[in-house]
Tab-separated table of C-alpha atoms in Angstrom:
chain	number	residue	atom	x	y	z
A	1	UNK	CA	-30.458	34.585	-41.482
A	2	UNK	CA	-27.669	37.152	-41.890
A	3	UNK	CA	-28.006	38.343	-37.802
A	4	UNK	CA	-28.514	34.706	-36.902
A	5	UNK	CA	-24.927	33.863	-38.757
A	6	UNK	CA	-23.221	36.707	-37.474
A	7	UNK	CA	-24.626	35.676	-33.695
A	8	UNK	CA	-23.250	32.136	-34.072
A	9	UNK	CA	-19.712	33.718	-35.279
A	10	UNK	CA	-19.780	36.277	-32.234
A	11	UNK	CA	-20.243	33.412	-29.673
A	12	UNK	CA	-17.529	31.581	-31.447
A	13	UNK	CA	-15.121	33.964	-31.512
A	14	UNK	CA	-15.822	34.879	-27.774
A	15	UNK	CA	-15.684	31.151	-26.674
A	16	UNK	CA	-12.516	31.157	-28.673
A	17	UNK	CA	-10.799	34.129	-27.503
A	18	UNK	CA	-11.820	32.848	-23.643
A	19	UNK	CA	-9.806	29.554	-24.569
A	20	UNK	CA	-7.066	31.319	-25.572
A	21	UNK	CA	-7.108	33.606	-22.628
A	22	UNK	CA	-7.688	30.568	-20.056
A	23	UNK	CA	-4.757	28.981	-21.708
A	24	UNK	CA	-2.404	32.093	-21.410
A	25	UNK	CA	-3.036	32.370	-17.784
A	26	UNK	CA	-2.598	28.646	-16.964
A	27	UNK	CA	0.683	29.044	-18.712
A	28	UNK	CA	2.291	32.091	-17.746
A	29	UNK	CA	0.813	31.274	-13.666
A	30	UNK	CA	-1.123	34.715	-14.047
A	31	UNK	CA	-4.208	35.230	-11.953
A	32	UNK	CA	-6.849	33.122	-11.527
A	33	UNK	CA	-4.794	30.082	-12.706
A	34	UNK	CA	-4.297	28.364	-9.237
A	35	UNK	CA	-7.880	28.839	-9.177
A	36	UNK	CA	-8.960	27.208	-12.527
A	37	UNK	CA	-6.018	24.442	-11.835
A	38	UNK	CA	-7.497	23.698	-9.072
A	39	UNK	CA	-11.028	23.567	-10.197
A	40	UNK	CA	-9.880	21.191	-13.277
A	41	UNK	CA	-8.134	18.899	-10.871
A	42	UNK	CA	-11.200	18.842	-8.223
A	43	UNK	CA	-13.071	17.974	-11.613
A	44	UNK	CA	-11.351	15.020	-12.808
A	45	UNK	CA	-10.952	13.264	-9.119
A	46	UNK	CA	-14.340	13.951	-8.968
A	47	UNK	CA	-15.238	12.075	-11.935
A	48	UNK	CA	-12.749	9.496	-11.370
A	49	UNK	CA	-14.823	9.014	-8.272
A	50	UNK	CA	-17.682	8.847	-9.853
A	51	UNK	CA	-17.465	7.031	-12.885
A	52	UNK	CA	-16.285	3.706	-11.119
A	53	UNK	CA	-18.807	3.928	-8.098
A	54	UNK	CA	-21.661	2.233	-9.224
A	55	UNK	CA	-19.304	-0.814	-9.802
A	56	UNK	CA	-17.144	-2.941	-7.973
A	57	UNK	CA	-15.721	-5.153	-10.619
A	58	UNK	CA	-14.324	-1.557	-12.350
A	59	UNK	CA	-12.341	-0.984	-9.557
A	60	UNK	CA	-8.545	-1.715	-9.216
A	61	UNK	CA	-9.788	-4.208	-6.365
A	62	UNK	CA	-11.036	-7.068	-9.111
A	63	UNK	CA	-8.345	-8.886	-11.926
A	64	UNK	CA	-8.777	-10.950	-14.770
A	65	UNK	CA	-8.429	-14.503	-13.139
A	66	UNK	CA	-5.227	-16.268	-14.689
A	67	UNK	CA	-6.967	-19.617	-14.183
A	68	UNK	CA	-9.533	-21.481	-12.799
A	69	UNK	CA	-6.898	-22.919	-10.240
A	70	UNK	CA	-8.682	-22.396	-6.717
A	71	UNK	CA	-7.239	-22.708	-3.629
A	72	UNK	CA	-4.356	-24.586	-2.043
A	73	UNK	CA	-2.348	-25.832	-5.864
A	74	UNK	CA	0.902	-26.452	-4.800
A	75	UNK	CA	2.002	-28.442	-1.369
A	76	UNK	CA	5.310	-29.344	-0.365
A	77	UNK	CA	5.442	-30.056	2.980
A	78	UNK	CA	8.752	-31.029	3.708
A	79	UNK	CA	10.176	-27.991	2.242
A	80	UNK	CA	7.381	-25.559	3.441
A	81	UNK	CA	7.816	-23.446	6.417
A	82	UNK	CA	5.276	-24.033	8.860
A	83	UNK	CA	2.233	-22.046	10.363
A	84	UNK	CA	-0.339	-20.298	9.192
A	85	UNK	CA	-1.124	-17.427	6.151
A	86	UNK	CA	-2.779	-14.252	6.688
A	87	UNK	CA	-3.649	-12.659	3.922
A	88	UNK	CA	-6.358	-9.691	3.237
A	89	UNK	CA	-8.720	-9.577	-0.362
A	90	UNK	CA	-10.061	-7.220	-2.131
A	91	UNK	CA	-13.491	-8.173	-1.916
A	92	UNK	CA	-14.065	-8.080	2.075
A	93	UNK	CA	-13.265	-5.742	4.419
A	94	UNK	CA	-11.566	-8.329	6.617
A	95	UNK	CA	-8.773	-10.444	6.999
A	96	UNK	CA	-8.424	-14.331	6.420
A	97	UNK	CA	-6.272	-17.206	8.454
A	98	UNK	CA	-5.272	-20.388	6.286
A	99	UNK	CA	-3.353	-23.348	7.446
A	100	UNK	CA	-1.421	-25.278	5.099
A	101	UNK	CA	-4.174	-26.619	2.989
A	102	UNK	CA	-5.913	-23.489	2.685
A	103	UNK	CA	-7.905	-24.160	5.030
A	104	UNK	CA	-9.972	-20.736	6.867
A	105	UNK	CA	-9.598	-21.293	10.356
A	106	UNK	CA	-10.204	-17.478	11.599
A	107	UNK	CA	-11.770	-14.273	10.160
A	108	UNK	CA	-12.263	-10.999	11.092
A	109	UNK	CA	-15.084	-8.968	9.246
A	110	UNK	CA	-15.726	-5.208	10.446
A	111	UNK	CA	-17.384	-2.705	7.671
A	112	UNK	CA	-16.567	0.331	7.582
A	113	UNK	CA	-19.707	1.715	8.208
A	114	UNK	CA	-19.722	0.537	11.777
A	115	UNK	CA	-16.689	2.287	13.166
A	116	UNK	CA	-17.437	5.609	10.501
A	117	UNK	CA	-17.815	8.446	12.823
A	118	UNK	CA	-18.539	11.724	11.080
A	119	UNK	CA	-17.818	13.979	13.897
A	120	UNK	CA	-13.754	12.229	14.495
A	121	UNK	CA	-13.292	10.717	10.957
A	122	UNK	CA	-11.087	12.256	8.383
A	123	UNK	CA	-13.409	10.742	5.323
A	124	UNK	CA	-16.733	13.310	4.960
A	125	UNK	CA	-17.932	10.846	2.445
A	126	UNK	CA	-17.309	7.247	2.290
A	127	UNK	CA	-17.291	5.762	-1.035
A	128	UNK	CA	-19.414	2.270	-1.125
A	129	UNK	CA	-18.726	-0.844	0.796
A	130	UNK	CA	-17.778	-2.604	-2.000
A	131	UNK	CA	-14.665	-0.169	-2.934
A	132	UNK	CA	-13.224	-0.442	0.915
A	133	UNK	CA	-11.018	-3.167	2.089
A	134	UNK	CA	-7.611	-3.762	4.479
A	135	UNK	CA	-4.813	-2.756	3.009
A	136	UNK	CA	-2.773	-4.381	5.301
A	137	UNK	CA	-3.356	-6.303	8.883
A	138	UNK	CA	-1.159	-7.032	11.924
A	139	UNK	CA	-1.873	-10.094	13.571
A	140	UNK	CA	-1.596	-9.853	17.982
A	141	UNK	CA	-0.464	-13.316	19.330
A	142	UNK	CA	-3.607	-12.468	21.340
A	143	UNK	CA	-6.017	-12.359	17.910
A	144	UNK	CA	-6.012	-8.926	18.278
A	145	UNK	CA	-5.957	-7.547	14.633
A	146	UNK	CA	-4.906	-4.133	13.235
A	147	UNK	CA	-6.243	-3.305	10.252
A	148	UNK	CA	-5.747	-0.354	7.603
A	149	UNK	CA	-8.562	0.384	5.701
A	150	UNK	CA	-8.381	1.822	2.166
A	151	UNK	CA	-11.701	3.567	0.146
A	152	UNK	CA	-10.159	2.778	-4.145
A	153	UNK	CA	-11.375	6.062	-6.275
A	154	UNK	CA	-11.584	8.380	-3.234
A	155	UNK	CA	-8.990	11.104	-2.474
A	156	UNK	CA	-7.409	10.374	-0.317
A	157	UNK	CA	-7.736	6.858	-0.273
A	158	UNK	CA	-6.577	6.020	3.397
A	159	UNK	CA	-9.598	5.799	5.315
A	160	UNK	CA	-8.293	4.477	8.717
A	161	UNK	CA	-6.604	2.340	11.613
A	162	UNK	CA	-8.394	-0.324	13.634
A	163	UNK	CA	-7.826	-2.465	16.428
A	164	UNK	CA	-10.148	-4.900	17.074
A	165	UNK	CA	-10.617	-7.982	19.047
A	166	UNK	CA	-10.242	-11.800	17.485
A	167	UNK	CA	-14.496	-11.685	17.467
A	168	UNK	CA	-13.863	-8.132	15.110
A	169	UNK	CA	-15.599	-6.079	17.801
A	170	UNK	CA	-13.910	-2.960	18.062
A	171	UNK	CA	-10.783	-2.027	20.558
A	172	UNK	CA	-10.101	1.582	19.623
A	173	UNK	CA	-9.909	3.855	15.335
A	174	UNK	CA	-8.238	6.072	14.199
A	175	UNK	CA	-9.841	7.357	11.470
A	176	UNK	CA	-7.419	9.514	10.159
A	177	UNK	CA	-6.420	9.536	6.506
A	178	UNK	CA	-4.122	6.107	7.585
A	179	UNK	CA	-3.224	4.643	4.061
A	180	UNK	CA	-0.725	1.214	3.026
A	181	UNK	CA	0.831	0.535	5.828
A	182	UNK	CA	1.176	-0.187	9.814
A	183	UNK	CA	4.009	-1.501	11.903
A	184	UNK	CA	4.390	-2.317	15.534
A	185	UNK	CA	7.175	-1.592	17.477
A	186	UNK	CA	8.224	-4.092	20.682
A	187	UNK	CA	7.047	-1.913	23.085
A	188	UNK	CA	3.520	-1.727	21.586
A	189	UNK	CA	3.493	1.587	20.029
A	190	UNK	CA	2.681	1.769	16.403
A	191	UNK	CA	3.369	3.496	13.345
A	192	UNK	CA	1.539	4.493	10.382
A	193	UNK	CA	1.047	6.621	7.729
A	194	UNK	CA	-1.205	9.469	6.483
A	195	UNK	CA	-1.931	11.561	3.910
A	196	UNK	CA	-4.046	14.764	3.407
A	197	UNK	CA	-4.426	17.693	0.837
A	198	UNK	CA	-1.715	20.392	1.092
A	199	UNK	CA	-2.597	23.755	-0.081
A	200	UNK	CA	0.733	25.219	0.284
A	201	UNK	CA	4.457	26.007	-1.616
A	202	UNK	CA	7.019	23.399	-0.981
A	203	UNK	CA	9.497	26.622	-1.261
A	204	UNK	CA	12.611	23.738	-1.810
A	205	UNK	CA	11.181	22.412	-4.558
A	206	UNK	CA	8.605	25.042	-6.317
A	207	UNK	CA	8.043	22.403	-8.972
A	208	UNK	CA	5.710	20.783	-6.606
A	209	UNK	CA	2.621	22.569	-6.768
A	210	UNK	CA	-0.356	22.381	-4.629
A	211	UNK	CA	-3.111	21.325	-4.368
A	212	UNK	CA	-0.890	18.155	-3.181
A	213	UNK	CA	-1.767	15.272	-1.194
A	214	UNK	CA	1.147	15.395	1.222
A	215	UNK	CA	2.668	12.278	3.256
A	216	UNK	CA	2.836	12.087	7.022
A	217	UNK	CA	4.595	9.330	9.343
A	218	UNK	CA	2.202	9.162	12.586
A	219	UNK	CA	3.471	7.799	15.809
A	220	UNK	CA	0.440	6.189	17.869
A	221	UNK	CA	0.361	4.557	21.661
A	222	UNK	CA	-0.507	1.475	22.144
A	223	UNK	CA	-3.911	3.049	22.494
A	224	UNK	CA	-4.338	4.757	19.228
A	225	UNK	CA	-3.746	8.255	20.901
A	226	UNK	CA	-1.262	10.017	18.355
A	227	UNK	CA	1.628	10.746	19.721
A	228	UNK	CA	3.415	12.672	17.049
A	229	UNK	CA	3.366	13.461	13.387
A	230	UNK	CA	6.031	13.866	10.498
A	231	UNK	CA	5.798	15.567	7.282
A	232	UNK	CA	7.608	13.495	4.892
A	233	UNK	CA	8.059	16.475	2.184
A	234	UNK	CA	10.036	18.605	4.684
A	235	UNK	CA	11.691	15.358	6.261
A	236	UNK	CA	13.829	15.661	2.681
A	237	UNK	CA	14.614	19.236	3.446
A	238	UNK	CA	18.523	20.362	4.861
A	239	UNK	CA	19.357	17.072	3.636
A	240	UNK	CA	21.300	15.344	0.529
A	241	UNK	CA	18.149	13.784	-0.221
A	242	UNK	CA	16.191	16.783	-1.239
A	243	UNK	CA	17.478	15.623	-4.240
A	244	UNK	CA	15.004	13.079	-4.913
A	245	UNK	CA	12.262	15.258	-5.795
A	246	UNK	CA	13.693	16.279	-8.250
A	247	UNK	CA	13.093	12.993	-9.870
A	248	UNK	CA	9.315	13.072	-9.699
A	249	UNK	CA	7.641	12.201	-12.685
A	250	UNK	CA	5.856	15.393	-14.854
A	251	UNK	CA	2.616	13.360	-14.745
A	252	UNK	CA	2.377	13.746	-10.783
A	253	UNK	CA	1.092	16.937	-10.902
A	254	UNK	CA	-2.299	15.848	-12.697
A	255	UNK	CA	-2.965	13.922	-9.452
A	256	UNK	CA	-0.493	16.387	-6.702
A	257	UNK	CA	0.805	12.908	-5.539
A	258	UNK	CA	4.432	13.274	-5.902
A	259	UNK	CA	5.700	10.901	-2.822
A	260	UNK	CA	2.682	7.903	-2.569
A	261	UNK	CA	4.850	6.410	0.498
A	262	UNK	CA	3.718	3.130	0.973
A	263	UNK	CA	6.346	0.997	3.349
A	264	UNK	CA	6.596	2.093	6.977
A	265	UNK	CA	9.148	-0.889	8.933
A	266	UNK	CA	10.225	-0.228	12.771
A	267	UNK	CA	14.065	-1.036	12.914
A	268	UNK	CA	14.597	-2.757	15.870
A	269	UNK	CA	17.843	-3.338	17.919
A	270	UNK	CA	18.178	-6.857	16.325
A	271	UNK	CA	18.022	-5.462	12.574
A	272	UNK	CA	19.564	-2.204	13.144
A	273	UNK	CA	23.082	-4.186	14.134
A	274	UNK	CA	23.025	-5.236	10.389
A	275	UNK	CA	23.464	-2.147	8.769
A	276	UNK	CA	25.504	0.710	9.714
A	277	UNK	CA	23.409	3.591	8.024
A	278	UNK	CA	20.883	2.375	10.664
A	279	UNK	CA	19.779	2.890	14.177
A	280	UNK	CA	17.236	1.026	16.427
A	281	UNK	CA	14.038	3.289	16.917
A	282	UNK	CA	13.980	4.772	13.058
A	283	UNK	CA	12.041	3.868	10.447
A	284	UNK	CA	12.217	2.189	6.789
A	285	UNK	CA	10.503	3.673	4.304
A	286	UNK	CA	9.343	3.212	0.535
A	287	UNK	CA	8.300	5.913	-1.823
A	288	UNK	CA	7.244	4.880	-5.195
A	289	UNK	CA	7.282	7.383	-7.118
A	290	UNK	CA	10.694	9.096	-6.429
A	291	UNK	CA	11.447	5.183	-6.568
A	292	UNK	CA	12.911	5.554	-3.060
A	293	UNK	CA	13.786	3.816	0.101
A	294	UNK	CA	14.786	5.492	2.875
A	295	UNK	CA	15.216	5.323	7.012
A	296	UNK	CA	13.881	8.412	8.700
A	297	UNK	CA	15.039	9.192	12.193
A	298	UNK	CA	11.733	10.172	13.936
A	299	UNK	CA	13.470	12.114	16.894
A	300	UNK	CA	15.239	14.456	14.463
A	301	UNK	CA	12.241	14.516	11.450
A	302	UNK	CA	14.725	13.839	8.797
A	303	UNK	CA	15.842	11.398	5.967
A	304	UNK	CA	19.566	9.791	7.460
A	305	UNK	CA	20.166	7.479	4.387
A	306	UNK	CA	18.630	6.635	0.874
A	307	UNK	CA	18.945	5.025	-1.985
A	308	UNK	CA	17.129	4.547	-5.420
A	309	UNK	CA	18.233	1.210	-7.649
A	310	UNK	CA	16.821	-0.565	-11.255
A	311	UNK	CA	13.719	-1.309	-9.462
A	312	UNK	CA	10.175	0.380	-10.731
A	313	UNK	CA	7.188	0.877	-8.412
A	314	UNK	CA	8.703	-0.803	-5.516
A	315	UNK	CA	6.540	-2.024	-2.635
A	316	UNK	CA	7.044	-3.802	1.098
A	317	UNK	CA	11.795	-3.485	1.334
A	318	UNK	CA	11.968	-5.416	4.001
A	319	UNK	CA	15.273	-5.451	6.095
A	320	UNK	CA	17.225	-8.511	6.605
A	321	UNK	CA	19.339	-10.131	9.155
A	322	UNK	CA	22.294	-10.649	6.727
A	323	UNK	CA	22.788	-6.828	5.947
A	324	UNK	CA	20.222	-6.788	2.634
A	325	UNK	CA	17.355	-5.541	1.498
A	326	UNK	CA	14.136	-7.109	0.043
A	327	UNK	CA	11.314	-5.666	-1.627
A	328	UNK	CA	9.092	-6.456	-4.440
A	329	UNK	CA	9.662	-4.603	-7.667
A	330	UNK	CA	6.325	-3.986	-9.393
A	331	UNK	CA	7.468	-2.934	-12.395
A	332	UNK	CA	11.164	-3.423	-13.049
A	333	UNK	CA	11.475	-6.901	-15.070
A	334	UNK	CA	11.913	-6.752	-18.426
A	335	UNK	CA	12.737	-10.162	-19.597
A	336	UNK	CA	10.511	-12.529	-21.380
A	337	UNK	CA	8.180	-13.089	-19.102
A	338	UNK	CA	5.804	-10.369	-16.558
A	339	UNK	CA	6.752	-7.370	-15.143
A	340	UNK	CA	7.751	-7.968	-11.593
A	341	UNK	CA	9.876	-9.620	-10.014
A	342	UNK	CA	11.169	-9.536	-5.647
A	343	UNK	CA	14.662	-8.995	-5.390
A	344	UNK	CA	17.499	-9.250	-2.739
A	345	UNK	CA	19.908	-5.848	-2.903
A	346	UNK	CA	22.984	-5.468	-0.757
A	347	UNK	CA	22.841	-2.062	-0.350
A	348	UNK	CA	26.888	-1.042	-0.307
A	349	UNK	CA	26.871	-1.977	-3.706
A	350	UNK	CA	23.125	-1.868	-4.571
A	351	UNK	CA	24.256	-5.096	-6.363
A	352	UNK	CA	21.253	-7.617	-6.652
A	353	UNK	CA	22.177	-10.854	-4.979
A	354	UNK	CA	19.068	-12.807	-5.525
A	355	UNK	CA	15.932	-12.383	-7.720
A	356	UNK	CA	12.730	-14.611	-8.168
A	357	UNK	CA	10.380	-13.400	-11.219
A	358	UNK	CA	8.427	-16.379	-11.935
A	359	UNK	CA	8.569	-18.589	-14.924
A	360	UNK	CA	7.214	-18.318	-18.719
A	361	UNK	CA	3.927	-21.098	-17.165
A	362	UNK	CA	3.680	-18.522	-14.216
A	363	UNK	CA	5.075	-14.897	-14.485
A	364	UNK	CA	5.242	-12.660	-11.639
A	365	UNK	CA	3.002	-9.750	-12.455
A	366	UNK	CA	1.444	-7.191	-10.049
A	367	UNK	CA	1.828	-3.520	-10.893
A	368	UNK	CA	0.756	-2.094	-7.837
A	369	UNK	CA	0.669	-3.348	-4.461
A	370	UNK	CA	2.086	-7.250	-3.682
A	371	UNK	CA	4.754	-7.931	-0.929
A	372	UNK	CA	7.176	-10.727	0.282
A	373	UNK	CA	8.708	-12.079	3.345
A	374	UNK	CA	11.509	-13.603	4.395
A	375	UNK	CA	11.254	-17.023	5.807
A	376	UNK	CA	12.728	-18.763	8.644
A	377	UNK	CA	13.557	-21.525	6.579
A	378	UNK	CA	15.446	-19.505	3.924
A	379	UNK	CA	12.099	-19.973	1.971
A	380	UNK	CA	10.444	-16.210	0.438
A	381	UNK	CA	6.684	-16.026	0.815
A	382	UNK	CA	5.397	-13.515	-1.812
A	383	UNK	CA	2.010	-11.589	-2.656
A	384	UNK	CA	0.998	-11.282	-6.016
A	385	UNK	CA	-1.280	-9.168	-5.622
A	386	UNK	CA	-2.748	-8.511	-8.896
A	387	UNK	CA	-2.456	-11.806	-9.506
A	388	UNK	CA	-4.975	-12.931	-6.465
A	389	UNK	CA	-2.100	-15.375	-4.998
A	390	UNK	CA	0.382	-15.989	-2.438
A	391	UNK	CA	3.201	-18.533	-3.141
A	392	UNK	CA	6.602	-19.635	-1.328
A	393	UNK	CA	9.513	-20.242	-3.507
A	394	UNK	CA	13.018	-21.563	-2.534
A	395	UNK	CA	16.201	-19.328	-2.798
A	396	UNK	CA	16.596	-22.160	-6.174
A	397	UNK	CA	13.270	-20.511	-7.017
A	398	UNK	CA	10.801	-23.749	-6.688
A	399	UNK	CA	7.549	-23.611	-5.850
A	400	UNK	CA	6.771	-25.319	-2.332
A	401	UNK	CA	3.100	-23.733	-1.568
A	402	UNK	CA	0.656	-21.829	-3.857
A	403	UNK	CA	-2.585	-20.420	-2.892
A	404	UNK	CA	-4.549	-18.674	-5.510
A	405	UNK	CA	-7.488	-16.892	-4.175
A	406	UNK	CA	-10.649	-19.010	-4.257
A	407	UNK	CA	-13.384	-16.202	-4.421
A	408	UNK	CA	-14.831	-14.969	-8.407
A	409	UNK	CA	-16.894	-12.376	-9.199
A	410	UNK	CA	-18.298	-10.277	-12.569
A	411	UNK	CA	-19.410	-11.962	-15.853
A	412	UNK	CA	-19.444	-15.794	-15.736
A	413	UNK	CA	-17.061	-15.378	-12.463
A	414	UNK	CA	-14.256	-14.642	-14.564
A	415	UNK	CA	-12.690	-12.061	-12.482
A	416	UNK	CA	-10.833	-12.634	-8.827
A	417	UNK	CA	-9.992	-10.423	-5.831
A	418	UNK	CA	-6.407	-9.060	-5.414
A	419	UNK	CA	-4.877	-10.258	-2.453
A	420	UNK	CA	-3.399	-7.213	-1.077
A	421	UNK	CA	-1.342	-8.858	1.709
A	422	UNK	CA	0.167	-11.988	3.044
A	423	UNK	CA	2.156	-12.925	5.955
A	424	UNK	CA	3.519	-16.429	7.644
A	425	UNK	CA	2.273	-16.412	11.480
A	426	UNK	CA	5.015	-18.888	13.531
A	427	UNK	CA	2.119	-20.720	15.232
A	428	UNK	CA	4.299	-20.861	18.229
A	429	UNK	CA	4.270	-16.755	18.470
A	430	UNK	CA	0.388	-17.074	19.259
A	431	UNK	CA	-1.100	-17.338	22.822
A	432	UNK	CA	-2.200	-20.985	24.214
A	433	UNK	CA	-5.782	-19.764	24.126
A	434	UNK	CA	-5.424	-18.276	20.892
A	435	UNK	CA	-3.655	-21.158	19.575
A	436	UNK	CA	-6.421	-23.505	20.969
A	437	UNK	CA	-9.058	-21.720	19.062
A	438	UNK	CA	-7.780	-22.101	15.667
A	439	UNK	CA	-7.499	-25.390	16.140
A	440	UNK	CA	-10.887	-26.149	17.263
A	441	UNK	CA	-11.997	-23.720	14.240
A	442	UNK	CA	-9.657	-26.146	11.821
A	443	UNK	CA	-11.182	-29.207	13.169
A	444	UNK	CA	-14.672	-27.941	12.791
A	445	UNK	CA	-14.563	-26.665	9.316
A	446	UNK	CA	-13.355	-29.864	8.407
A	447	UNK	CA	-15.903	-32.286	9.877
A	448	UNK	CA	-18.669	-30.386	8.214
C-alpha cells in the first residue's frame, strides 16, 4: 500500500511539475512554446470542426425563427422599388430570384462536390454539404452567376469562386481560399478575397503572432486567371494606418484572425467623383475586427485612407453618390431594442446622417453577416441575416416590402436559414432573353 501511495504521489508531482514547466515556457516564449501554441490552437479548430459536423442545425447557418411569418409579409407597391430580389440561404448551396410577391422565378444549385478538385483546390478536406453555402452572388444581365462559397467550422472557411451559367453548369473556379466577398469591375475583371495560414512575424506589429490566417485582395480576369495578389497585413505597413492593429482585440490570437476582411467594393469613375480621398480603380474595404474601412490602391499595395467610427462588427459600407457611406453595423445599437442597426456616415465628419434599427415589434438583429443597399428610389433594401429576412424601409423608416425566409428546419421546424445576402436586380439591366425567361418561369410557377 505504502509503494502504491508513494507511486500515485510521484506521478502527481511529475504531472505537476510538467504543468508548471509547460506554463513557464508558454509565458516567457522559451523553446518549444511556438510549438505547443501551435499544437493547442490546431487542437481546438480541430474540435471546433468536429464537434458541429455531424449537425447542420448547430451550425451558425440555422436561427431561432422569430415567427411563423413565411414569405412575402409586407407589400407596398407604390412605394416599392421595382425588380427582382436575389438573395442566397443558408441551407442551399445556391442562389434564389423573387419577384415582388416572393415569387422563385430562377435558381441556381451547384454543390460543392461537383466543382471540388483535389489536385487545384485550396480545401484538402471539405467539411459536409450541409455546412457549405454562397456567401455572396453576382448576378450577369446574361444569368451568368458568381458565386462565393463558404465551408462554416472549417479553417479557413473560404472555399471558392464560381462562375456558372443561368442552368448552374459550370463556366470556370477558382478554388482558392475565396471567402465574403466578390465585386466586378466594368471592364469584367473581378475582385475577391482570400485568406490562408501565415506562419510568419508581422515584424511591424510583433503582437500578431502566427500561426495567423492572413488576408489577401486577389485580382482575377474575366476568366478567373489571377492576375495579382495583395497582402492586406503589409498593405497597412509605411502607412498612418499601421495604427489600426494596434486595436485588435486580445482574444484574436486564440483564433490568429486579427483582420477577418469581409467588404471588397470596385470604385468606379462615377463614385470615385464623390469623395476626394478616392480614386477610380481602388478598392473599398471592411475589416471587422480592427472595426475598419478602408480604400486600398491596388497599383501601389497600400491603405490611402481609413477610418474607424461607433459602429461594432460592421459588414457590406457601401459608397454613395451623395459623398456618404453605408454599411450595416452588426453590433453597435444599444438602445431598447436589438443590436444592429444600418447607418448613413458622412465621412468628413464621421457624423451619422441617417440610421434605421428597426422597431420594439421588429428589432434589427444580426451579429454577423447582413448587408443593405441603396435604392434608386431613395428606398434601403437590407439583409438581416440572422434574422432569415430581407426588408425595404423608407429614409422615414417604413416598411414597404418584407420577405422572411420561407424554408424551416430542426425540432418541430422551429429553426430558419440565414439569408446571407440580398440584392435589388433593375429588371431593365438584364438581357431580352434573359428577361424573357424569368418571365415564362413566373408565369409557370404560378399556373401550377
Amino acid at each position: 500500500m505504502t509503494d502504491r501511495l508513494f507511486n500515485v504521489l510521484s506521478v502527481l508531482a511529475l504531472s505537476l511539475l510538467a504543468f508548471l514547466g509547460g506554463a513557464w515556457v508558454v509565458l516567457a516564449e522559451r523553446f518549444p512554446a511556438d510549438w505547443l501554441r501551435d499544437a493547442h490552437l490546431a487542437g481546438r479548430a480541430l474540435l471546433q470542426q468536429r464537434s458541429g459536423a455531424s449537425d447542420p442545425y448547430a451550425s451558425d447557418l440555422w436561427r431561432e425563427a422569430r415567427s411563423a411569418r413565411r414569405g412575402v409579409t409586407v407589400s407596398d407597391p407604390a412605394r416599392m422599388q421595382p425588380g427582382y430580389t436575389l438573395y442566397t440561404s443558408g441551407h442551399t448551396q445556391g442562389a434564389l430570384l423573387i419577384d415582388a410577391d416572393g415569387t422563385v422565378v430562377h435558381e441556381w444549385k451547384l454543390p460543392y462536390e461537383q466543382i471540388w478538385d483535389a489536385q487545384s483546390s485550396s480545401v484538402r478536406k471539405p467539411v459536409a454539404g450541409t455546412h457549405i453555402y454562397f456567401r455572396k452572388a453576382v448576378l450577369y444581365p446574361n444569368g451568368d452567376l458568381l458565386a462565393v462559397y463558404d465551408g462554416v467550422g472549417d479553417t479557413p472557411h473560404g472555399y471558392g469562386l464560381v462562375k456558372m451559367d443561368r442552368e448552374s453548369r459550370v463556366i470556370w473556379t477558382y478554388l482558392q481560399n475565396a471567402h465574403h466577398d466578390v465585386d466586378v469591375a466594368p471592364d469584367g475583371r473581378i475582385f475577391t478575397l482570400t485568406h490562408e495560414i501565415v506562419d510568419e512575424a508581422f515584424e511591424p506589429r510583433l503582437h500578431l503572432k502566427p500561426p495567423r490566417i492572413d488576408d489577401f485582395v486577389v485580382e482575377l480576369s474575366a476568366e478567373g486567371r489571377e492576375l495579382r495578389k495583395i497582402p492586406l497585413l503589409q498593405a497597412h505597413d509605411g502607412t498612418p494606418y499601421l495604427r489600426l492593429l494596434d486595436r485588435s482585440p486580445w482574444y484574436l490570437g486564440r483564433s490568429g484572425d486579427y483582420l477577418h476582411t469581409n467588404t471588397i467594393d470596385y470604385i468606379d469613375a462615377g463614385i470615385a467623383r464623390h469623395f476626394d480621398f478616392a480614386r477610380e480603380g481602388q478598392l473599398l474595404l471592411s475589416m471587422r475586427e480592427t472595426g475598419a474601412i478602408a480604400v486600398l490602391d491596388p497599383d501601389r499595395g497600400k491603405l490611402v485612407w481609413a477610418m474607424r467610427g461607433s459602429w461594432v462588427g460592421q459588414h457590406d459600407p457601401d459608397m454613395l453618390d451623395n459623398g456618404h457611406i453605408l454599411l450595416f453595423d452588426n453590433n453597435g445599437h444599444f438602445g431598447t431594442h436589438g443590436q444592429s442597426r444600418v447607418i448613413e456616415v458622412d465621412p468628413k465628419d464621421e457624423r451619422i446622417v441617417w440610421s434605421y434599427a428597426g422597431s420594439a415589434d421588429a428589432p434589427l438583429d444580426s451579429r454577423i453577416r447582413s448587408a443593405q443597399q441603396r435604392l434608386a428610389n431613395g428606398n434601403t433594401l437590407i439583409t438581416e441575416s440572422d434574422g432569415g429576412r430581407l426588408l425595404e424601409v423608407t429614409q422615414q423608416g417604413e416598411i414597404v416590402w418584407e420577405y422572411v425566409n420561407p424554408v424551416r428546419g430542426g425540432e418541430g421546424e422551429r429553426l430558419i436559414p440565414v439569408v446571407s445576402w440580398g440584392q435589388r436586380i433593375d429588371a431593365a439591366g438584364l438581357e431580352t432573353a434573359f428577361r424573357g425567361h424569368l418571365e415564362q418561369q413566373r408565369n409557370r410557377r404560378i399556373r401550377s
